[in-house]
Structures are given as C-alpha cells and as structure tokens.
Short mmCIF file of C-alpha atoms and ligand atoms in Angstrom, two decimals:
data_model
loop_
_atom_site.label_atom_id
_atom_site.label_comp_id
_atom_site.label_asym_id
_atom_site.label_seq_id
_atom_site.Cartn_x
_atom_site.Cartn_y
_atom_site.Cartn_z
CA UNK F 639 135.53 45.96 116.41
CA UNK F 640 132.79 46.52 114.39
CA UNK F 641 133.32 47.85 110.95
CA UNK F 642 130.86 48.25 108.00
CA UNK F 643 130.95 49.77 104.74
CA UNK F 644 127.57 51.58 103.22
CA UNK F 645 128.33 51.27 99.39
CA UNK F 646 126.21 52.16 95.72
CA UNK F 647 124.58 55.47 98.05
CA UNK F 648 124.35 59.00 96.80
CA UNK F 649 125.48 60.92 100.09
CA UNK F 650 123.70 64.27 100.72
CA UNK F 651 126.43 64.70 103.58
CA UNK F 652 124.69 68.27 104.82
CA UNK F 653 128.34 69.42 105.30
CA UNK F 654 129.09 72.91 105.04
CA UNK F 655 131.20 74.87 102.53
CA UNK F 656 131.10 71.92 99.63
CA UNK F 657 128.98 71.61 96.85
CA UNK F 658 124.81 71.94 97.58
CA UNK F 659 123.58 69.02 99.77
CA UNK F 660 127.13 67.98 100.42
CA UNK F 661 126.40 65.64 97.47
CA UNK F 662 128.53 62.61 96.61
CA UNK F 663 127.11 61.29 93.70
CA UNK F 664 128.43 57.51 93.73
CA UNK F 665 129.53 57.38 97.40
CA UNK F 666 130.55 55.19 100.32
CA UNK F 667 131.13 55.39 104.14
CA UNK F 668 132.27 53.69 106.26
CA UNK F 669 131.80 53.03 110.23
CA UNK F 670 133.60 51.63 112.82
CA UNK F 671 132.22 51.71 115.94
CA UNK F 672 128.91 53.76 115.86
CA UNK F 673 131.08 56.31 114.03
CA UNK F 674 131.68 57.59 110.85
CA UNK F 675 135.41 56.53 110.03
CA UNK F 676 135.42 57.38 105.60
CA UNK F 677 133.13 59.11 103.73
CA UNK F 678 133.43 59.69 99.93
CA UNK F 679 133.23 58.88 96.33
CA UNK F 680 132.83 55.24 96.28
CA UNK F 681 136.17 54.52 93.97
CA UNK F 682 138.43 56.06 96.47
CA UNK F 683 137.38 53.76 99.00
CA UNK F 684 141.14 52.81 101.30
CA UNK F 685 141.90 49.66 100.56
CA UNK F 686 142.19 48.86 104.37
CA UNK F 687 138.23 48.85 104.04
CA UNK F 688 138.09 46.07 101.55
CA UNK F 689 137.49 43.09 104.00
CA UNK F 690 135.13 45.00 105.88
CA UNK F 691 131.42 44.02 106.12
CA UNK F 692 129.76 45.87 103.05
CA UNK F 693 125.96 47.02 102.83
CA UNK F 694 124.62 48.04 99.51
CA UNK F 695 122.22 51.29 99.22
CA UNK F 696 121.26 50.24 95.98
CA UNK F 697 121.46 53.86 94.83
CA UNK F 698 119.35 55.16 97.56
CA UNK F 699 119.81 58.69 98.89
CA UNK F 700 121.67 58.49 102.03
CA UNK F 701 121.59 61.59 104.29
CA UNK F 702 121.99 62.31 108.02
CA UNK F 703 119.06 60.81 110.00
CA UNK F 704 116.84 63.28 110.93
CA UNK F 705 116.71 65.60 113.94
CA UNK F 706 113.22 67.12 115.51
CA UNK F 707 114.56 70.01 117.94
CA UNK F 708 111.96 71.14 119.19
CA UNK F 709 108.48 68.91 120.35
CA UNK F 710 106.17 68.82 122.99
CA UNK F 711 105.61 65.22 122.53
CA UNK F 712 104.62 64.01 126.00
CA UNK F 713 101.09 65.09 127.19
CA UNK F 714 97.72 64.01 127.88
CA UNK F 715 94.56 64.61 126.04
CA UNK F 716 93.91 66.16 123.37
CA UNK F 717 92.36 69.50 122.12
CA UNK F 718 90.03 69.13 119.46
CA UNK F 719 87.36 71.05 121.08
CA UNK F 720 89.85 73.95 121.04
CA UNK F 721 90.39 73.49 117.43
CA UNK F 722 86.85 73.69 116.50
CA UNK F 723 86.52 76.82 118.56
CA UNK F 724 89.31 78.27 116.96
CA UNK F 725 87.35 77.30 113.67
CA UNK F 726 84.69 79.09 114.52
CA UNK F 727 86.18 82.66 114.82
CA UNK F 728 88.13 82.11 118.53
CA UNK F 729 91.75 82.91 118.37
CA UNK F 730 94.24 81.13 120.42
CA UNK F 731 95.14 83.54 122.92
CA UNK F 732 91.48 84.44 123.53
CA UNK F 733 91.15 80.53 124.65
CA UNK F 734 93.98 80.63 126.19
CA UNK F 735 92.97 83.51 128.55
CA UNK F 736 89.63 82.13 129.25
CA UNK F 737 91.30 78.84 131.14
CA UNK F 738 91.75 76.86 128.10
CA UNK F 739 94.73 76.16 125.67
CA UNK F 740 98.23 75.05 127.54
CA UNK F 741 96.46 75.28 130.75
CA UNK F 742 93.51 72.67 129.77
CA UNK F 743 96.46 70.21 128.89
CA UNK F 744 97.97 70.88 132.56
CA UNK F 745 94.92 69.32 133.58
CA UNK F 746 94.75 66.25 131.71
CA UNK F 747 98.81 66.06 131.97
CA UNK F 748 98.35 65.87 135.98
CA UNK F 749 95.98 63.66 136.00
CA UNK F 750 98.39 61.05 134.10
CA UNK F 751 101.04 59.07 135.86
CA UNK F 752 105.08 58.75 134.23
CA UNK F 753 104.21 55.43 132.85
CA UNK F 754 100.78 56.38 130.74
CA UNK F 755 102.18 59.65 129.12
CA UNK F 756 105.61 57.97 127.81
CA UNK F 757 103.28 55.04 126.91
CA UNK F 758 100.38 58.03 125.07
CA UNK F 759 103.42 59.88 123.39
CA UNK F 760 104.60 56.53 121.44
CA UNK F 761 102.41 56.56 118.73
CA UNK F 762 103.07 60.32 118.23
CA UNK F 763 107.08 59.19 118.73
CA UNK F 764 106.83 56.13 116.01
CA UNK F 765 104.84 58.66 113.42
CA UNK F 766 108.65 60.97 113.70
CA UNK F 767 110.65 57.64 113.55
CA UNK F 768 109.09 56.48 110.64
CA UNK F 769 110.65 59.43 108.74
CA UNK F 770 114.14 58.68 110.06
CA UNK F 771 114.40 60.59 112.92
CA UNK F 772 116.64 59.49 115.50
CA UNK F 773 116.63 62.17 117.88
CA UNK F 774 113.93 64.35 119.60
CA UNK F 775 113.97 67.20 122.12
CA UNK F 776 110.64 66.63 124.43
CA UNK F 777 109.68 69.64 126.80
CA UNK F 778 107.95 69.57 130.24
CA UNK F 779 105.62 72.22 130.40
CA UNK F 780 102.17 70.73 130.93
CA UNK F 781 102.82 69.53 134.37
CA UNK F 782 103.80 73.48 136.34
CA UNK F 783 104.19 72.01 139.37
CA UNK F 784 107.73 70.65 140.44
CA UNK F 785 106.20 66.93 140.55
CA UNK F 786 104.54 67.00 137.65
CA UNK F 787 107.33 69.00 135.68
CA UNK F 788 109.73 66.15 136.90
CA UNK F 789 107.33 63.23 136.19
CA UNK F 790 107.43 64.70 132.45
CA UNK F 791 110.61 64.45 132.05
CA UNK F 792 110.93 61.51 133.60
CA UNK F 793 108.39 60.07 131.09
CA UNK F 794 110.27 61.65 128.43
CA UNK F 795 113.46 60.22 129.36
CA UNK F 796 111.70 56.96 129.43
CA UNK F 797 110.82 56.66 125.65
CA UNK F 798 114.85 56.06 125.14
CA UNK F 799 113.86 52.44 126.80
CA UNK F 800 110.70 52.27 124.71
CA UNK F 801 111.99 52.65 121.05
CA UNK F 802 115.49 53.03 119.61
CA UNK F 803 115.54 57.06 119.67
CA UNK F 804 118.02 59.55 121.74
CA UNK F 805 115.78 62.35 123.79
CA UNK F 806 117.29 65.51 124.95
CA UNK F 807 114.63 66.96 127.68
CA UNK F 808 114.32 70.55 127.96
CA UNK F 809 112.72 71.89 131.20
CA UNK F 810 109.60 74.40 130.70
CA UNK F 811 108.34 75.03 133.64
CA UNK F 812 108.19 78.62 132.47
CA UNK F 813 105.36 77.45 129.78
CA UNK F 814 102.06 79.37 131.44
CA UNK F 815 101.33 80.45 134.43
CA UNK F 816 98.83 77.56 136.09
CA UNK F 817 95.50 78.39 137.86
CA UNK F 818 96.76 78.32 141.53
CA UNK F 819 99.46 80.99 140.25
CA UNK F 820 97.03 83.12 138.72
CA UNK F 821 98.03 87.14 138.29
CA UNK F 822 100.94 85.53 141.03
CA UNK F 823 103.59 84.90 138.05
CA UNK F 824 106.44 86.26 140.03
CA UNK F 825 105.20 83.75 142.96
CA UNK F 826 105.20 80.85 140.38
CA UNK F 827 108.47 81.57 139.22
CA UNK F 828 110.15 81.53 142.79
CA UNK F 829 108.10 79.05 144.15
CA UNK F 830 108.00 76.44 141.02
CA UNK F 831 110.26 76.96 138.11
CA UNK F 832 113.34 77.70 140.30
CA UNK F 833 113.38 74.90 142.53
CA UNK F 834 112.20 72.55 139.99
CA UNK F 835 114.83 73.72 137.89
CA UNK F 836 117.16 72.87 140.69
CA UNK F 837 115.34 69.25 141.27
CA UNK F 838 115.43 68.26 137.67
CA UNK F 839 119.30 69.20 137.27
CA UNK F 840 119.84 67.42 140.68
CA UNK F 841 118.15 64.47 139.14
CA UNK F 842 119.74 64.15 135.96
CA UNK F 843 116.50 64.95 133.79
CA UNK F 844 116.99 68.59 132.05
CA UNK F 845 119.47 68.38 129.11
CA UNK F 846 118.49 72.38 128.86
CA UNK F 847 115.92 74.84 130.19
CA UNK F 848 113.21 76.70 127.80
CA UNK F 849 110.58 79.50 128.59
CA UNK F 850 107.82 81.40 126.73
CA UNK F 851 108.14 84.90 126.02
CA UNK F 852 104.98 86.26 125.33
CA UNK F 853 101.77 88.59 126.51
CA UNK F 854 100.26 85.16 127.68
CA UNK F 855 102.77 83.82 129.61
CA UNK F 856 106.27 85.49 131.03
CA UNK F 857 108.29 88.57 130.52
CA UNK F 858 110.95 89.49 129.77
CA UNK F 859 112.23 90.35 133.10
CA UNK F 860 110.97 87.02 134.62
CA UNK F 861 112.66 84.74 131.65
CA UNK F 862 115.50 86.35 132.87
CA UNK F 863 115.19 85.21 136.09
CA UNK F 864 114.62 81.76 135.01
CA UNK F 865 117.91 81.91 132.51
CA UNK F 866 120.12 83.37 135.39
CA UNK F 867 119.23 80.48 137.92
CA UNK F 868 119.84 77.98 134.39
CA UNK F 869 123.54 79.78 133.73
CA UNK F 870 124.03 79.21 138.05
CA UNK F 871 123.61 75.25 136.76
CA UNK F 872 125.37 75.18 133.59
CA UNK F 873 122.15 74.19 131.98
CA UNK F 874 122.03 75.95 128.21
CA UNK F 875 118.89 77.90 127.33
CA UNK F 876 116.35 77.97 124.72
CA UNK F 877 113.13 80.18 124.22
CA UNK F 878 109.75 80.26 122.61
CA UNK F 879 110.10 83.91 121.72
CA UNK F 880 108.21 86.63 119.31
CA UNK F 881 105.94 84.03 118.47
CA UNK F 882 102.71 86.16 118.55
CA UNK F 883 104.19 89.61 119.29
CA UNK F 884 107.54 91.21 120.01
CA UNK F 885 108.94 91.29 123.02
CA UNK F 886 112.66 91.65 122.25
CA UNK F 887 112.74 87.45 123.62
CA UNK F 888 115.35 86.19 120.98
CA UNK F 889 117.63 89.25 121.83
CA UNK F 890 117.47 88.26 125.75
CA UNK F 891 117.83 84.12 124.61
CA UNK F 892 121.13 85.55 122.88
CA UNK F 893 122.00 87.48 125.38
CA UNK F 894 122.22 84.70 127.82
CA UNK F 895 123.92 82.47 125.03
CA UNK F 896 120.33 80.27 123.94
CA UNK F 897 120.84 77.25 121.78
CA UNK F 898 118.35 78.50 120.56
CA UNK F 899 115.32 80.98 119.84
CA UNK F 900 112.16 79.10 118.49
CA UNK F 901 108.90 80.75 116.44
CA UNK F 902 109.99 83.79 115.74
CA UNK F 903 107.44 84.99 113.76
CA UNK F 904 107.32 88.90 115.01
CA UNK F 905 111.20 88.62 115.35
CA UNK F 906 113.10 92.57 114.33
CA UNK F 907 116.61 93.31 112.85
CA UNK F 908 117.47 93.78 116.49
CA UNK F 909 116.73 90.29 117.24
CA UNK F 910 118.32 89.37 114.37
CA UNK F 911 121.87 90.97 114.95
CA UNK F 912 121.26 89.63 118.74
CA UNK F 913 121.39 86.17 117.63
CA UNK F 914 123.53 85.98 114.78
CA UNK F 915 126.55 87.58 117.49
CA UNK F 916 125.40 84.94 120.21
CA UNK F 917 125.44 82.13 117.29
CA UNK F 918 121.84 81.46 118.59
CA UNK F 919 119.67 79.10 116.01
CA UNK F 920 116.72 80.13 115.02
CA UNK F 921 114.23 77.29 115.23
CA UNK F 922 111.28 77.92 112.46
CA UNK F 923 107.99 76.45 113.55
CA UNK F 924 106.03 76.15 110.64
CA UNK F 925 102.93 73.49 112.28
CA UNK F 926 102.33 76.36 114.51
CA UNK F 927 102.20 79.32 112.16
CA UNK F 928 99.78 77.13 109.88
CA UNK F 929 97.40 76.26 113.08
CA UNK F 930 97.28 79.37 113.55
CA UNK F 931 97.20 80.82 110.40
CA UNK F 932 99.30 83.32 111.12
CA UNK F 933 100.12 86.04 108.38
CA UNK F 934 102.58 86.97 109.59
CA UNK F 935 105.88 84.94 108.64
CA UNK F 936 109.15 85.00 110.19
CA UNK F 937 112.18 87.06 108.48
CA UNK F 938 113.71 84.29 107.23
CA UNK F 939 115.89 86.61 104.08
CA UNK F 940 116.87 88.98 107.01
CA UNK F 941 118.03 85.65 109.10
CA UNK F 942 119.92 84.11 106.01
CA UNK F 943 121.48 87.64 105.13
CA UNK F 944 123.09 87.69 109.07
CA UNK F 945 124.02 84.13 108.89
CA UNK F 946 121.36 82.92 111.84
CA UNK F 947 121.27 78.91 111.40
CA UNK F 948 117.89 78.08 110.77
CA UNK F 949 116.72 74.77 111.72
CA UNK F 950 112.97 73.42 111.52
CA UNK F 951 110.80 71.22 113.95
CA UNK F 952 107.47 69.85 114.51
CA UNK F 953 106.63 71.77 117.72
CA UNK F 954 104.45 68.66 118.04
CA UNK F 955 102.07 69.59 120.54
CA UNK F 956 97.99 69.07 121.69
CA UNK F 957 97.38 72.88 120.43
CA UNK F 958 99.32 74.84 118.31
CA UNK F 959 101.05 72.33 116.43
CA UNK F 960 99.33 68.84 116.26
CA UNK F 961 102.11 67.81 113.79
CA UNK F 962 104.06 64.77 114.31
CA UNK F 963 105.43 64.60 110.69
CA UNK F 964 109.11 66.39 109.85
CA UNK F 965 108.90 66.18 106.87
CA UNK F 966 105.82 67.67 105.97
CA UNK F 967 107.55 70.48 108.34
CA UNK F 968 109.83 70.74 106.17
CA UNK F 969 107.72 70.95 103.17
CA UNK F 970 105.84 73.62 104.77
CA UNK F 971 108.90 75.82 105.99
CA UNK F 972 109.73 75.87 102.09
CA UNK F 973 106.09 76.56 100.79
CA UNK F 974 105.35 78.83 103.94
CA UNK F 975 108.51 80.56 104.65
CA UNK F 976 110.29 80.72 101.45
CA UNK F 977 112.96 78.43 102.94
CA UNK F 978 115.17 76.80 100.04
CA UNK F 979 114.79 72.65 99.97
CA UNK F 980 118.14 72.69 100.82
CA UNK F 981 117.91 74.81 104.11
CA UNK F 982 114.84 72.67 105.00
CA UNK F 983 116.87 69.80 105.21
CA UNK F 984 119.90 71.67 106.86
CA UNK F 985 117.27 72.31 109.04
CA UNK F 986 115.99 69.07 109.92
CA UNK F 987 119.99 67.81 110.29
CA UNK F 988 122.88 70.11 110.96
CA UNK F 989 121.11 72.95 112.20
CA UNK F 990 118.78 71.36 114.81
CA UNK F 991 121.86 69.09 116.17
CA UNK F 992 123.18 72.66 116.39
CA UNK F 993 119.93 73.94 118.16
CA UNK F 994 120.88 70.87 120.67
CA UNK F 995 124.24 71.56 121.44
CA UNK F 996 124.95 68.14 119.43
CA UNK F 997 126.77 69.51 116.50
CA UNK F 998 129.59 67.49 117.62
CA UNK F 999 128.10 64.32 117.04
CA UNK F 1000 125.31 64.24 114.75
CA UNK F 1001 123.63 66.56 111.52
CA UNK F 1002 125.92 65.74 109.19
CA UNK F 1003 127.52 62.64 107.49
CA UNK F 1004 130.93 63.36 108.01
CA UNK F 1005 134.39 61.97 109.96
CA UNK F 1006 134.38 61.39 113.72
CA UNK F 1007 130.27 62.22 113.76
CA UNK F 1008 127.90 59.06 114.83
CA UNK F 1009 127.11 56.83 111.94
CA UNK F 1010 122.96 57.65 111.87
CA UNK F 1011 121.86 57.83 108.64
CA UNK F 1012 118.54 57.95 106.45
CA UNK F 1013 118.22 56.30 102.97
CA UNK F 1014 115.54 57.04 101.29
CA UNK F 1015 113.71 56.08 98.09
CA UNK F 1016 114.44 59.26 96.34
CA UNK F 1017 116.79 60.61 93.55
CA UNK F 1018 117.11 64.38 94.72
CA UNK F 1019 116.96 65.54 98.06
CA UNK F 1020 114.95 68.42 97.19
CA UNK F 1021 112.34 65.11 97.07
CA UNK F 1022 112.21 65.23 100.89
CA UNK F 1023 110.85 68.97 101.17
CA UNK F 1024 108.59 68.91 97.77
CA UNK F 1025 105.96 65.93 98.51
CA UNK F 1026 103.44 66.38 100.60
CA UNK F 1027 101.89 63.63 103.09
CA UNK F 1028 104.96 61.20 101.67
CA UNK F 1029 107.06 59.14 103.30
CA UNK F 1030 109.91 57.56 101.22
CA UNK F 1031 112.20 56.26 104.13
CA UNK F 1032 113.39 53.09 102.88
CA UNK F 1033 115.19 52.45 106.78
CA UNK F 1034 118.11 53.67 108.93
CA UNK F 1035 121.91 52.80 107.74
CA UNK F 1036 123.31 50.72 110.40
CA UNK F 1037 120.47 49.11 110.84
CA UNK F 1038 121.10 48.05 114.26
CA UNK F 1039 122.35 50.43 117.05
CA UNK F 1040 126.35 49.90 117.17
O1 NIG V 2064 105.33 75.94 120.97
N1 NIG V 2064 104.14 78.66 122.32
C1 NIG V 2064 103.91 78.03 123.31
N2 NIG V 2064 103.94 76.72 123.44
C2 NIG V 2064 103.56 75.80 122.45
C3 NIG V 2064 102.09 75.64 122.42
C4 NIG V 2064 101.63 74.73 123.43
C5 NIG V 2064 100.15 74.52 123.43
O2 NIG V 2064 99.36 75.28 122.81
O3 NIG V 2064 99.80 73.56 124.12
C6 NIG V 2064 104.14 76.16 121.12
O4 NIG V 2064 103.46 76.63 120.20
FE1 FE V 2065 106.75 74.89 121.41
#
C-alpha cells in the first residue's frame, strides 16, 4: 500500500465554497493509493501519517494538475499559408469557403496513417505537459470519413502509451462538411457521422461526441440529429457553438444535457439561462478569439451572474488556435475576457474536469479525488494567469504514476 505525504506546500486546493484559491497556507496531503486520503494545514497532520513516506514542497505552490478540455491536438500539416492570408485582409470563413481552412487539414490528416499523427501531435502534447497538465480531450474531426474519423481517435488514444497523460477522445465527425459531401450535408450526416458514431462507440474510442454549430458547417437541426443518435449510445455531448454568429447552439447543447458548450463568443441571455438550467460548462476559447481577432468577446459577467462554470482550453488546433500553451490561455482569458486569475485557474482545473464529466476524480485537491498535482515555483497563484510566455512548473507531485 502505497502511502506518501506532500509536506512544507501552500495548497491552492480549487475547492469550492472556502476561502479564494482553496488556499492552505502551510499545508500537507497525503495519498494512498493514487488518491488523495488528507489534505490540510500541515500541523494537523493524523498522527497515523507519521511513518508514512514524506516529500517536501519546499514551499512551492501546490495546485491540481492541470486540465486542457478542449484540443484538436492530432492532425497533419500545418496552416501557415492560411495565416498569412488571413494577414493580408482574408477572414477565416472566407478561406474556409473557398476549400481551405478545416477542410485543407482533412487533406493532409488523410493522407497520414494512426502511427505518424499520434507520433506529429507529441511535440504539441509535451509543450501542454510541460505546464502540468495531465489530462487532454483530443477531437477527431480532420479525418470526415468513418476510417479516418476512427484512425484519429485511434491515434489519439494512442498518446496514453506514448507519454504519461490521460486522453478523453471526443468524436467530431460533425466538424465540416468534406468535398465529396459538398451542398450534401444531410447526406454526410446519415452516411458518415452516424455510423461512425456507431463504429467508434462499438470500438471503445469516443469518450463523448462534439459538433460545430455554425453558418460554415451544421445546423441546428442537423446537430440535433447527431446528439439524438449520441443520447441512443449514452455518449455525452459537447458543441462548438456561437463561435462566429448565433445560432441558438449552446441552448440546443443544453438542451440535450452537453458537458459542455465551447467558444461562445456571440452567445445571448437565452443561451445563457439554457445552460446554467442544464449545468452545461461553458468552455472559453481565448487562442481562437485572438487568431481571429475577434471583437467580439464572450459574456463572461452575464455567465458568472447565472452561475455557468467557466472553464478555459487551448483549442489547440492547425487554424484557429495554434496554441499549445494553457497557461498563456489562461493569461489571455483574464487579459481578453475579463476573467478573474482565480476563475482562470478554476478554469484550467475544476471546471474543465467538469467540462469532462471527470469532476469526480480530478480538478481539485481534495478527499477521495486522484492525487495529480502541480507545484510550481510561484508564491501566489494569481502568478500562473499574470506572466506571459512563463513556465514556472517545478514537476508533478507524485512524481511517478501510483
Ligand atoms: O475550435 N470552430 C471550429 N473548429 C476549430 C477550428 C478548426 C480549424 O480551423 O482547423 C475551433 O476553432
Ligand atoms: Fe475547437
């Protein structure tokens, strides 16, 4: 039975309904098994503890190891070309209609096998686990046929060998319609996204199933196709929705129960009371609203004010969101968005374990949750929003997978 005892930290447990940050200023906790078994001020340690293993934080800043909820980390290429376009007066849905954007990464994605794009997402992977993240939702997405939706996942499902990181796959078939399918979106949806849906449930490889709401890709009508065939599986939704218009998405995610609702940018009070009823978190996207220099930001007081969870992610991705740093999300969903440090980090713990269905188990340093946990080089935790292009991970608390 393995037991260990962190000691000297200061604990930003993210739990709710305590003082800001959870903080415990001279703490300790203590695992047995993989799990958080004592957490608290470091005098009030049990004394059953006291011939346990102990590990010193030297009066690091220990908080819950980071959580990226929402990535498209495996692809191939890239899209600088589209970038420079974009710099030169193109927006992103123009490309995007004229054959490029999601659909130019289909074609590099296909022409990859599993192997190559786990092997092309790990240096995007080590750049997130770096910062002390220990668990990532990847998306399909780039593939939009059923093979190459389930070779994605596959591939994603592989990096779990690869490094020492926990992947929840969401299936996003419903990404863009592909070439073949063109003006046929209906067609694509029967003939694709359903029975790969079924195929990748069958198979073991969708932890959840995500669309994109938008002029660009799907309506309404047809992401509710897609979410009534998910709810026939028991798979939990999520959505890319009212990311560059409104199309009442986050209200349809909630009404089908989402884990989440992601972007959000264009999102209205109706949306708002949708999710906060449904519990549905709102997943802030900063990377992507920067790319794309969007003005217009999401309504983060009106989210707060309803009690909507707001977590943030990387969207890592080839076009919208070439980000592969959290924490520089996280700066940016404070400088951006007007988020407070302490949401940010919320956001990057509790609330995107929540935007996984893993609230359970991870997000937060408390009893009964699995013992993963940052320390960092840092006094405050508002440290981990405020710098920008810093990494002050000092490494993961226990160090070694239990
Ligand atoms: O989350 N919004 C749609 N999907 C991605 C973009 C993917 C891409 O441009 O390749 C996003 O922003
Ligand atoms: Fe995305």
């Amino acid at each position: 039975m393995k037991r260990v005892v962190l000691t000297q930290a200061r604990i930003a447990t993210m739990a709710r309904g305590g003082p800001p940050y959870g903080l415990v200023a001279d703490g300790a906790i203590a695992v047995e098994e993989g799990r958080i078994a004592w957490v608290g001020p470091r005098d009030a340690l049990p004394g059953e503890w006291a011939a346990a293993e102990r590990v010193s934080a030297g009066g690091r800043l220990a908080t819950p190891a980071l959580v990226d909820c929402h990535t498209h980390l495996v692809f191939g290429g890239e899209r600088a070309r589209e970038f420079e376009k974009r710099l030169q007066g193109a927006s992103y849905e123009e490309i995007a209609r004229a054959g490029g954007g999601i659909v130019s990464t289909v074609a590099a994605t296909r022409a990859m096998g599993e192997e190559a794009l786990a092997e092309a997402a790990l240096p995007r992977l080590d750049a997130l686990l770096a910062e002390g993240v220990t668990t990532v939702e990847v998306k399909s997405g780039y593939g939009l046929t059923v093979e190459d939706e389930l070779k994605m996942l596959r591939a994603a499902r592989r990096l779990e060998g690869l490094r020492r990181v926990r992947v929840r796959t969401s299936y996003l078939a419903a990404h863009a319609v592909p070439p073949e399918y063109r003006g046929r979106a209906d067609a694509y949806i029967d003939e694709v996204v359903l029975p790969g849906m079924e195929a990748a449930h069958a198979a073991g490889l969708a932890d959840a199933v995500d669309g994109f709401c938008e002029g660009i890709a799907f309506s309404p009508d047809q992401i509710a196709r897609v979410f009534e065939k998910a709810r026939a599986l028991g798979l939990p939704v999520k959505l890319h929705a009212e990311q560059l218009s409104n199309l009442g998405g986050a209200a349809l995610a909630a009404r089908h129960g989402a884990l989440s609702a992601d972007h959000l940018e264009y999102l209205d009070e109706e949306g708002i009371a949708a999710m906060a009823g449904a519990g549905t978190v709102a997943v802030l996207l900063p990377g992507a609203f920067y790319t794309l220099r969007e003005e217009k930001v999401p309504p983060v007081a009106g989210l707060r004010a309803a009690g909507v969870p707001m977590a943030v992610a990387t969207d890592c991705n080839p076009g919208s969101s070439p980000l592969a740093s959290l924490l520089l999300a996280m700066n940016m969903a404070c400088t951006l968005f007007r988020l407070t440090p302490e949401e940010a980090l919320a956001g990057a713990t509790r609330e995107a374990a929540r935007a996984l269905g893993l609230q359970a188990e991870l997000g937060t340093i408390e009893v009964g949750k699995r013992a993963e946990i940052a320390l960092w080089d840092v006094e405050h935790p508002a440290e981990l929003s405020y710098r920008i292009g810093f990494n002050p991970l000092h490494g993961l608390f226990p160090g070694e997978p239990a």
